PDB file of N, CA and C in Angstrom:
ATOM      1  N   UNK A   1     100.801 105.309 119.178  1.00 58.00           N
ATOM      2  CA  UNK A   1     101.381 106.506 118.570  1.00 58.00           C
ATOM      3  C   UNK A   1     100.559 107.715 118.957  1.00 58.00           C
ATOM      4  N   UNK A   2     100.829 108.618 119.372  1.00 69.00           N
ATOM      5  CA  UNK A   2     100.466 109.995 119.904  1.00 69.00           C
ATOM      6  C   UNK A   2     100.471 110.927 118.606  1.00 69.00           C
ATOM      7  N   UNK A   3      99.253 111.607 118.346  1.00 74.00           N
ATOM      8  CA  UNK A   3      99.479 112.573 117.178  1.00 74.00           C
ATOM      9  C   UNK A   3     100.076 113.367 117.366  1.00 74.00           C
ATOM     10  N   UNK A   4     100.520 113.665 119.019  1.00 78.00           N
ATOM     11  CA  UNK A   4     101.210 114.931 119.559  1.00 78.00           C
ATOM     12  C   UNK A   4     102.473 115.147 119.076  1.00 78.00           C
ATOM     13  N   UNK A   5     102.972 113.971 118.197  1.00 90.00           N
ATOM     14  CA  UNK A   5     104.398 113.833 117.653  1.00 90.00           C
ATOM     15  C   UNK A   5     104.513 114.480 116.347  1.00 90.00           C
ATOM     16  N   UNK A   6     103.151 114.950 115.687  1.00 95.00           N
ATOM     17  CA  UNK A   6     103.437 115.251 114.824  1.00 95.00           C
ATOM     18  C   UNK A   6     102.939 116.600 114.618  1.00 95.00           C
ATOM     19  N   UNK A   7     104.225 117.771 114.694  1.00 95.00           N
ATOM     20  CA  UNK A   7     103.980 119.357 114.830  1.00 95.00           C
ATOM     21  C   UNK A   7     103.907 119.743 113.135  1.00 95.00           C
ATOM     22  N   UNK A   8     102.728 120.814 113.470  1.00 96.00           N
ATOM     23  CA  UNK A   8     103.126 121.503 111.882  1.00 96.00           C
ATOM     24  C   UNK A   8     104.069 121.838 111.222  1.00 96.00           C
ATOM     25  N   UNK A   9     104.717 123.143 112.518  1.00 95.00           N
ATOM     26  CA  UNK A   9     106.069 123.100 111.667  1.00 95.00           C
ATOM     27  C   UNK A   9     106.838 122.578 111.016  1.00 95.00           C
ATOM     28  N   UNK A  10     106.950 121.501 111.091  1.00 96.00           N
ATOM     29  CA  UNK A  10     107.831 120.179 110.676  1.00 96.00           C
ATOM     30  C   UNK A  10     107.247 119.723 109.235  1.00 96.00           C
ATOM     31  N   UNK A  11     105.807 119.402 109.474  1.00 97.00           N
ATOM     32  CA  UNK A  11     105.300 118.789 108.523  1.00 97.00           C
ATOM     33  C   UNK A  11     105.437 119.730 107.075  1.00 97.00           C
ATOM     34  N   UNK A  12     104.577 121.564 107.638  1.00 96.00           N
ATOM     35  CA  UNK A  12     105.508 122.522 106.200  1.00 96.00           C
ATOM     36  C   UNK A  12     106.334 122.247 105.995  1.00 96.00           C
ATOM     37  N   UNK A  13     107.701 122.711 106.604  1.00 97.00           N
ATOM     38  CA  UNK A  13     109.175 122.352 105.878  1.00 97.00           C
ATOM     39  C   UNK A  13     109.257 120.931 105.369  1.00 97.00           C
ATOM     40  N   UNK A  14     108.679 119.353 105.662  1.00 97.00           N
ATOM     41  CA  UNK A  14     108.524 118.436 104.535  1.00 97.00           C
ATOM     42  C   UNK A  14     107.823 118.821 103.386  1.00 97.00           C
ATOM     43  N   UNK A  15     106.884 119.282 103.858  1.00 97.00           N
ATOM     44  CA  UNK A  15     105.784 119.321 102.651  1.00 97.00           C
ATOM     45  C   UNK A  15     106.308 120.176 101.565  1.00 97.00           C
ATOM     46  N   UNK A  16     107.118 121.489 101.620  1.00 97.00           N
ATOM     47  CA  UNK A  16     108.061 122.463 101.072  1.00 97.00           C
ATOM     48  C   UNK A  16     109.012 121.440 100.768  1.00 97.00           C
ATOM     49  N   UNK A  17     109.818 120.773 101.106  1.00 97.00           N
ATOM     50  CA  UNK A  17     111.037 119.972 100.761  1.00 97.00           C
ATOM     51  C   UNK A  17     110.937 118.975  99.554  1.00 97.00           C
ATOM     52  N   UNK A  18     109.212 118.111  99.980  1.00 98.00           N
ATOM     53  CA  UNK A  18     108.914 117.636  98.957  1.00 98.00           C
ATOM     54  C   UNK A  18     108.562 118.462  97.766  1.00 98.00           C
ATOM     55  N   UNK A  19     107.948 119.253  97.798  1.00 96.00           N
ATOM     56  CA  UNK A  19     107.460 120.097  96.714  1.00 96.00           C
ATOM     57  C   UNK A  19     108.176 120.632  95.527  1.00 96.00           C
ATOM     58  N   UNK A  20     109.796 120.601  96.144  1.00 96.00           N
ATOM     59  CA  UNK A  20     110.745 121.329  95.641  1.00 96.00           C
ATOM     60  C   UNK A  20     111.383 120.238  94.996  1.00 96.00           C
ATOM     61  N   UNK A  21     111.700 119.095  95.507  1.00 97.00           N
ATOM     62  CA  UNK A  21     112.416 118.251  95.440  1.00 97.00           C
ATOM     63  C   UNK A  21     111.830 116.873  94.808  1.00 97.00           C
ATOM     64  N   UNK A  22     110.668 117.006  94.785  1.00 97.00           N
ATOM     65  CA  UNK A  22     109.681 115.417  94.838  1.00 97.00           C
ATOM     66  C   UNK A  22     109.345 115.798  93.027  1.00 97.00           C
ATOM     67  N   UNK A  23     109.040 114.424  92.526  1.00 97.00           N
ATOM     68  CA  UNK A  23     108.307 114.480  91.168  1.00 97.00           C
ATOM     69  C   UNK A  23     106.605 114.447  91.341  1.00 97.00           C
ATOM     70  N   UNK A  24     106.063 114.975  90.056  1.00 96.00           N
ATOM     71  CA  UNK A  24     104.842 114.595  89.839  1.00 96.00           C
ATOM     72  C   UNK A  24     104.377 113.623  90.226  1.00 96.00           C
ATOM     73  N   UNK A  25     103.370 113.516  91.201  1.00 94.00           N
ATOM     74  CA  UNK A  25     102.612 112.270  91.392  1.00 94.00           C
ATOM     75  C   UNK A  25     102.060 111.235  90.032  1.00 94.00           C
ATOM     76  N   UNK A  26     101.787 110.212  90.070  1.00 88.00           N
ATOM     77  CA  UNK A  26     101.420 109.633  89.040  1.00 88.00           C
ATOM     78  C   UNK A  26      99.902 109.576  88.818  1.00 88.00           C
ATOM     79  N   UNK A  27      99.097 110.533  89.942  1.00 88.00           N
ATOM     80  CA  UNK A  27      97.934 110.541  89.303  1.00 88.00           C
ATOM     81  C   UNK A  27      97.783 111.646  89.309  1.00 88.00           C
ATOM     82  N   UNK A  28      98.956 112.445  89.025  1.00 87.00           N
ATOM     83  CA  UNK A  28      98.729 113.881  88.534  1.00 87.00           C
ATOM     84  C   UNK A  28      98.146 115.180  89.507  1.00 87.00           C
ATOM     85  N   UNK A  29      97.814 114.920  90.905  1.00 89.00           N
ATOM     86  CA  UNK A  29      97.758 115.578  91.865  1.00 89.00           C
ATOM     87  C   UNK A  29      98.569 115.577  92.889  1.00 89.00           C
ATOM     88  N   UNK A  30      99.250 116.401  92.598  1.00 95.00           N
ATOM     89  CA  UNK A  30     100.784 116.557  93.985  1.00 95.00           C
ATOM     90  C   UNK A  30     101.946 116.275  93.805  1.00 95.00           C
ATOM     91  N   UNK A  31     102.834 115.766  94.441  1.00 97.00           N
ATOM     92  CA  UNK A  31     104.608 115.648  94.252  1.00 97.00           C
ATOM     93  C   UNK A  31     104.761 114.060  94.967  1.00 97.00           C
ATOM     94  N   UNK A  32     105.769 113.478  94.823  1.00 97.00           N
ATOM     95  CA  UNK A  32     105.931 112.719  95.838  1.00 97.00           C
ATOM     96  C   UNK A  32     107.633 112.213  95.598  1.00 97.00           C
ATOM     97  N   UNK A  33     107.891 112.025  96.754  1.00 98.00           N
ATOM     98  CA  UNK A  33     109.188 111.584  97.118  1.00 98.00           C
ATOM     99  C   UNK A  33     109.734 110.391  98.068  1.00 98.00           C
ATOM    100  N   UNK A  34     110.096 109.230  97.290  1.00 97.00           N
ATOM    101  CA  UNK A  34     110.284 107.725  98.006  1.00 97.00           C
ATOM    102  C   UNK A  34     108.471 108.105  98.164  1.00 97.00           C
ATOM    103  N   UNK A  35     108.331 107.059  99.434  1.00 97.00           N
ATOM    104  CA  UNK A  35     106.771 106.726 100.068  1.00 97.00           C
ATOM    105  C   UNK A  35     105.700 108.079 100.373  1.00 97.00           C
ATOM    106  N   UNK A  36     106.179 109.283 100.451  1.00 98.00           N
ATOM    107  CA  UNK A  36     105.470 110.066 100.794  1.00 98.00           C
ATOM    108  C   UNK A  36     104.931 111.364  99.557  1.00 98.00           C
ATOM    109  N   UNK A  37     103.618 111.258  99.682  1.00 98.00           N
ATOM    110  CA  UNK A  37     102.867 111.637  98.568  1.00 98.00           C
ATOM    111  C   UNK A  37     102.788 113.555  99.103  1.00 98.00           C
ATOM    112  N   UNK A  38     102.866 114.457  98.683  1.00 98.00           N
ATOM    113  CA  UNK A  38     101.848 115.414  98.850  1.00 98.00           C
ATOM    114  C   UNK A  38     101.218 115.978  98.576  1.00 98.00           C
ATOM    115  N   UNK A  39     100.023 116.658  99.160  1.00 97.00           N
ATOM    116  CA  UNK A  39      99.295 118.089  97.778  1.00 97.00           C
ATOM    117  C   UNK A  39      98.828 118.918  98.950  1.00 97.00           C
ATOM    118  N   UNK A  40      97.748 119.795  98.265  1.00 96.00           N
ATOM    119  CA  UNK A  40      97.676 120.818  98.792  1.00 96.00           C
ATOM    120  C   UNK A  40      96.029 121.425  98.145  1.00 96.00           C
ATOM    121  N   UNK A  41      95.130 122.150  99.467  1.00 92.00           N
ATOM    122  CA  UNK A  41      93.665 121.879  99.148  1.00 92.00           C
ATOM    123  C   UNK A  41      93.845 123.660  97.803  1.00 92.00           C
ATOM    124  N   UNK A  42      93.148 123.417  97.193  1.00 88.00           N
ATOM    125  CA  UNK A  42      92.568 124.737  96.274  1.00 88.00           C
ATOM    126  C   UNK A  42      92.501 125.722  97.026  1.00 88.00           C
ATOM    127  N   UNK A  43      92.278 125.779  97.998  1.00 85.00           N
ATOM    128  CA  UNK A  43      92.187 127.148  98.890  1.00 85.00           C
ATOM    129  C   UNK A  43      93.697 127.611  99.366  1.00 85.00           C
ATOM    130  N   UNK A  44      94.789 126.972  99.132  1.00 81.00           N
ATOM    131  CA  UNK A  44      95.960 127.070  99.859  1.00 81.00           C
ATOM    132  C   UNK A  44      95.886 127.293 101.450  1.00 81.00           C
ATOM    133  N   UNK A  45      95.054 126.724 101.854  1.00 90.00           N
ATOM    134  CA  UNK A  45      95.036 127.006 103.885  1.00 90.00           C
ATOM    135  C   UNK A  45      95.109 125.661 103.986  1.00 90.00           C
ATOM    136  N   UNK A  46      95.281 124.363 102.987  1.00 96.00           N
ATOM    137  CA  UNK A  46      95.577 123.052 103.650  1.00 96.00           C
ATOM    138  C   UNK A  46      96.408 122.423 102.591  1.00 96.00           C
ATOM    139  N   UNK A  47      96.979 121.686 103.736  1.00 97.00           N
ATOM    140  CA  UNK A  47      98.471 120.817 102.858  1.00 97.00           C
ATOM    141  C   UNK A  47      98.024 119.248 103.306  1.00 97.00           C
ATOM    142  N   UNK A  48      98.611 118.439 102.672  1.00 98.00           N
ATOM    143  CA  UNK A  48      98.475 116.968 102.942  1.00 98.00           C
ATOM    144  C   UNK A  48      99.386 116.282 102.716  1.00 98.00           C
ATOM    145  N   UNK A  49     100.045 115.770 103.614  1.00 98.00           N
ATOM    146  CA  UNK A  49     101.414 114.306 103.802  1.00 98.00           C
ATOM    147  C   UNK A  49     100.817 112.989 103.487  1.00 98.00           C
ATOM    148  N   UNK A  50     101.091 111.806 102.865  1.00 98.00           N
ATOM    149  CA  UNK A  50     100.534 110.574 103.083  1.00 98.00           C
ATOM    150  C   UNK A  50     101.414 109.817 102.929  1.00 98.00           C
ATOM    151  N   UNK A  51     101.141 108.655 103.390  1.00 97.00           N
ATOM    152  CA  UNK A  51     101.813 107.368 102.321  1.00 97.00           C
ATOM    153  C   UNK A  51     100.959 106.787 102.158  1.00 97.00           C
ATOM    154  N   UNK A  52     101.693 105.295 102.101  1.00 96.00           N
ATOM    155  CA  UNK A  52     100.412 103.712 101.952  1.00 96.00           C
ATOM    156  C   UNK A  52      99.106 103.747 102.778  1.00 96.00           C
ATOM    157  N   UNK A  53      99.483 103.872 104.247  1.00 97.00           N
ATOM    158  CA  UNK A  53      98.991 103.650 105.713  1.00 97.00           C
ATOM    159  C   UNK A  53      97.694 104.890 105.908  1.00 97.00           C
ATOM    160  N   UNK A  54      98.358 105.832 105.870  1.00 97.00           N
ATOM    161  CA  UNK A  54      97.950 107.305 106.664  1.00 97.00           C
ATOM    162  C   UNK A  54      98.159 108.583 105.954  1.00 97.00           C
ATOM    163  N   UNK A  55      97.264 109.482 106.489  1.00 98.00           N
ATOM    164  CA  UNK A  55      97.348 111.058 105.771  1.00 98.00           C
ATOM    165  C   UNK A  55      97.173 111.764 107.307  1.00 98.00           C
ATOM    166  N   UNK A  56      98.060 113.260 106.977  1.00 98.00           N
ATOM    167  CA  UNK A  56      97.857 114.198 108.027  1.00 98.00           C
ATOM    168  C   UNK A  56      97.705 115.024 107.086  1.00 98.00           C
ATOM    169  N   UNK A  57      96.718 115.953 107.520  1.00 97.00           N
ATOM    170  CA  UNK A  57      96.245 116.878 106.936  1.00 97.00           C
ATOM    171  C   UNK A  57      96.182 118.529 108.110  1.00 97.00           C
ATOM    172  N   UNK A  58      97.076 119.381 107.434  1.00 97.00           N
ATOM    173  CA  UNK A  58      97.390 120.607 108.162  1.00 97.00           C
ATOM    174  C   UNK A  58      96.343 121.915 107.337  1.00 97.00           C
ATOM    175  N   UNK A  59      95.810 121.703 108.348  1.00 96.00           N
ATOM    176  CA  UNK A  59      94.728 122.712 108.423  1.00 96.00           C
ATOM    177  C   UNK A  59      94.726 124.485 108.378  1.00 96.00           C
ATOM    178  N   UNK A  60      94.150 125.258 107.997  1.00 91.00           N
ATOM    179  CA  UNK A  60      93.930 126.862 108.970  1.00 91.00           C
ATOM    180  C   UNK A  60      94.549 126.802 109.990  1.00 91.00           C
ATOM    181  N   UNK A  61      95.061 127.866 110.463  1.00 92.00           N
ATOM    182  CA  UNK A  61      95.382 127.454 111.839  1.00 92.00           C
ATOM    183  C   UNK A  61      96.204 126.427 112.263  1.00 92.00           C
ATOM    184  N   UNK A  62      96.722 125.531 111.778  1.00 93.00           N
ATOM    185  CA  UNK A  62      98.170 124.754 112.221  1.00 93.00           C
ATOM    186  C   UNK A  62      97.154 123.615 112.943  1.00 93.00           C
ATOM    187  N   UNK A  63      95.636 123.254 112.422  1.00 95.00           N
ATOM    188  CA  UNK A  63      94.958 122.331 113.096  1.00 95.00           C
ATOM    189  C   UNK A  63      95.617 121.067 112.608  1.00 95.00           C
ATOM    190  N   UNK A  64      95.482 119.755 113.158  1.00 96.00           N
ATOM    191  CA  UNK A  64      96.077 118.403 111.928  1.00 96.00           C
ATOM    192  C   UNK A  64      94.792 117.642 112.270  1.00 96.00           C
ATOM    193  N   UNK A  65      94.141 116.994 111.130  1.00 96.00           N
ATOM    194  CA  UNK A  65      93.422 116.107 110.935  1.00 96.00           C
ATOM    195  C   UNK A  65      94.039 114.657 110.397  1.00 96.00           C
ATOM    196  N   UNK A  66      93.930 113.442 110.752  1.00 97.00           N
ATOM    197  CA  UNK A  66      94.166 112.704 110.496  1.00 97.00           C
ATOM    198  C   UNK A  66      93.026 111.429 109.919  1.00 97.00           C
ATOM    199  N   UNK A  67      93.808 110.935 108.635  1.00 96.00           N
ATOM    200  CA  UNK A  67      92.712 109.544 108.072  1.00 96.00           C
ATOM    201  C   UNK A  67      92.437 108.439 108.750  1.00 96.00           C
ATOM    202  N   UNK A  68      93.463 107.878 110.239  1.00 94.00           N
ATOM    203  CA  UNK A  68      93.258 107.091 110.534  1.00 94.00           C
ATOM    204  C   UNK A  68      93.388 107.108 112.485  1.00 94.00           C
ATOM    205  N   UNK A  69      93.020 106.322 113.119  1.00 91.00           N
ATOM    206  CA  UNK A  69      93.866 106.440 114.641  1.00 91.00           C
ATOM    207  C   UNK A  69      94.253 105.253 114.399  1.00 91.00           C
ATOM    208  N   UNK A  70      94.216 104.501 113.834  1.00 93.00           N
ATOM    209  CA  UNK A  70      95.321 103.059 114.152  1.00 93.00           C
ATOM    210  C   UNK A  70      96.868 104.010 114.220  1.00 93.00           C
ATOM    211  N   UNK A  71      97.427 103.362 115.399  1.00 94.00           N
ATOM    212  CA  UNK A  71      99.026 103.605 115.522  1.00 94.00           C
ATOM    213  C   UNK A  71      99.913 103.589 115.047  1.00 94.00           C
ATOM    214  N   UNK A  72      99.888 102.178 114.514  1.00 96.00           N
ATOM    215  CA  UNK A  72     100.666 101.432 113.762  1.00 96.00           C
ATOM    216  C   UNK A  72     100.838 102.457 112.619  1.00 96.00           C
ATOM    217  N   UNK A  73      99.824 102.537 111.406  1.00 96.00           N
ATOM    218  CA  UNK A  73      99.737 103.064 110.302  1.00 96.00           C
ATOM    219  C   UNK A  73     100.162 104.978 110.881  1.00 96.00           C
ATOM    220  N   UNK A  74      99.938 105.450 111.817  1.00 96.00           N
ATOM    221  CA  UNK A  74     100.319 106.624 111.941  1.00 96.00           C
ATOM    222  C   UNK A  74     101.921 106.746 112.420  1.00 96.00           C
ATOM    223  N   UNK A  75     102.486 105.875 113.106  1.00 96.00           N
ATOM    224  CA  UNK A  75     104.071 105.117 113.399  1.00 96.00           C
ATOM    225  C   UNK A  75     104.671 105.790 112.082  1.00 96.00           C
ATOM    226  N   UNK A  76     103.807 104.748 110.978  1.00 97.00           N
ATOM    227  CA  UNK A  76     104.323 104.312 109.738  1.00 97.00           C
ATOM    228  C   UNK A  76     104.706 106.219 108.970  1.00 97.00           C
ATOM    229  N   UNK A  77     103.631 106.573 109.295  1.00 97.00           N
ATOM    230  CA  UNK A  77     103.706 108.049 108.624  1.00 97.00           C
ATOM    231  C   UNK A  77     104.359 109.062 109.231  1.00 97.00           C
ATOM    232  N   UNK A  78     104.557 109.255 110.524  1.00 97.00           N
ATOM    233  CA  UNK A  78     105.306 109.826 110.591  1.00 97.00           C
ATOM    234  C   UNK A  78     106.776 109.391 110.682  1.00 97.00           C
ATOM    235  N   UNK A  79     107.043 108.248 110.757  1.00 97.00           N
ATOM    236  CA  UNK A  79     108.459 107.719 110.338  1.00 97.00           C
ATOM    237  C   UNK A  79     109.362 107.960 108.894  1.00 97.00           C
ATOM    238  N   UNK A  80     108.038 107.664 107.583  1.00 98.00           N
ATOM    239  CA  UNK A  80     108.369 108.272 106.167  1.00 98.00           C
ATOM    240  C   UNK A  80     108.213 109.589 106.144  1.00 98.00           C
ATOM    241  N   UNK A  81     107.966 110.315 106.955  1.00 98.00           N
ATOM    242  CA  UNK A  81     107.859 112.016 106.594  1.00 98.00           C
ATOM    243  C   UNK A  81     109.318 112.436 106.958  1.00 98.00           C
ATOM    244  N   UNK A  82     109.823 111.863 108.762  1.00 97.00           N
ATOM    245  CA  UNK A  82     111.040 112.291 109.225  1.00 97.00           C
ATOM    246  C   UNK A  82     112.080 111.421 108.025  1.00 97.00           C
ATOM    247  N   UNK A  83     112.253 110.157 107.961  1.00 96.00           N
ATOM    248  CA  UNK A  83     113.529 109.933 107.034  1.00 96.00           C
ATOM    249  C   UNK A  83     113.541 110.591 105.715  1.00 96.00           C
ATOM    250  N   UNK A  84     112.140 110.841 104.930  1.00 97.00           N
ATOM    251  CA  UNK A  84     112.360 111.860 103.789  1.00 97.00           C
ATOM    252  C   UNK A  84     112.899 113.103 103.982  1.00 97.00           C
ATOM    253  N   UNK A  85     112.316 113.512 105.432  1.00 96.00           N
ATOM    254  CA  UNK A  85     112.815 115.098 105.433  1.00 96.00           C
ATOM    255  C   UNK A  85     114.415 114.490 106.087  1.00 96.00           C
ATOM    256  N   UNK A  86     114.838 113.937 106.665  1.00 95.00           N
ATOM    257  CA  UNK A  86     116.346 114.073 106.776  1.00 95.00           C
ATOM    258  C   UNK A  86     117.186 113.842 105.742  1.00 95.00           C
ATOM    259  N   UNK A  87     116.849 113.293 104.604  1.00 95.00           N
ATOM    260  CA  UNK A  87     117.126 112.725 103.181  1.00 95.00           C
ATOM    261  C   UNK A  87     117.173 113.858 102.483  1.00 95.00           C
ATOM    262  N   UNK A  88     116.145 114.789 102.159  1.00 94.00           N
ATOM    263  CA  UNK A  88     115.839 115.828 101.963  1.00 94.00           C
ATOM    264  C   UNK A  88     116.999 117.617 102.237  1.00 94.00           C
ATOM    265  N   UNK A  89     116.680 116.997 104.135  1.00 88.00           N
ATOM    266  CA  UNK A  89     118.002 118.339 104.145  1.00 88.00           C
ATOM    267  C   UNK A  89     119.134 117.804 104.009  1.00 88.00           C
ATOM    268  N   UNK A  90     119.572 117.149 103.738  1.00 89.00           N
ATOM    269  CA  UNK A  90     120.813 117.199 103.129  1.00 89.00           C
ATOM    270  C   UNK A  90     121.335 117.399 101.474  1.00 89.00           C
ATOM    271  N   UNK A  91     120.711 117.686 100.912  1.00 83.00           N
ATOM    272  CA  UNK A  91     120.588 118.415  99.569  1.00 83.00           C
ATOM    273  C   UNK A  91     120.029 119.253  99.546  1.00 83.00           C
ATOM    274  N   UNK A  92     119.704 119.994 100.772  1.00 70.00           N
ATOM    275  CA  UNK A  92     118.845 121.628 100.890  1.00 70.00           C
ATOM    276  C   UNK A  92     120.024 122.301 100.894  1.00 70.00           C
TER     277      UNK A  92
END
């Protein structure tokens, strides 16, 4: 899996989609919707996608940091970000 697959742009408008759309996390930091968790750092210059597997983390600057390089588990995450967000716009 190439991180190159996964653009900021994209990841805001999930991360916005969830936000709007997603419930309270159950440990009380962030939203989440089906598998994908999000929040967002105290400073508002960073946002965070996760599920089970993996976190991308969008930085200042549109940088992405990631929790893991296994593939597999990054596959996994950006696969639950795109079917939430297509799930998503269609009730936008």
């Amino acid at each position: 899996m190439e991180k190159r697959k996964f653009r900021p742009a994209e990841l805001l408008r999930s991360f916005e989609l969830v936000q709007q759309y997603g419930v309270a996390s159950s440990d009380g930091w962030g939203r989440e919707y089906g598998p994908i968790k999000v929040s967002s750092g105290v400073d508002g210059y960073t946002i965070t996608l996760e599920n089970r597997r993996a976190s991308v983390t969008v930085n200042f600057h549109n940088t992405l940091s990631f929790s893991t390089t296994d593939g597999a588990a990054l596959e996994s995450l950006r696969r639950d970000i795109a079917n939430v967000s297509r799930e998503l716009n269609e009730v936008a």
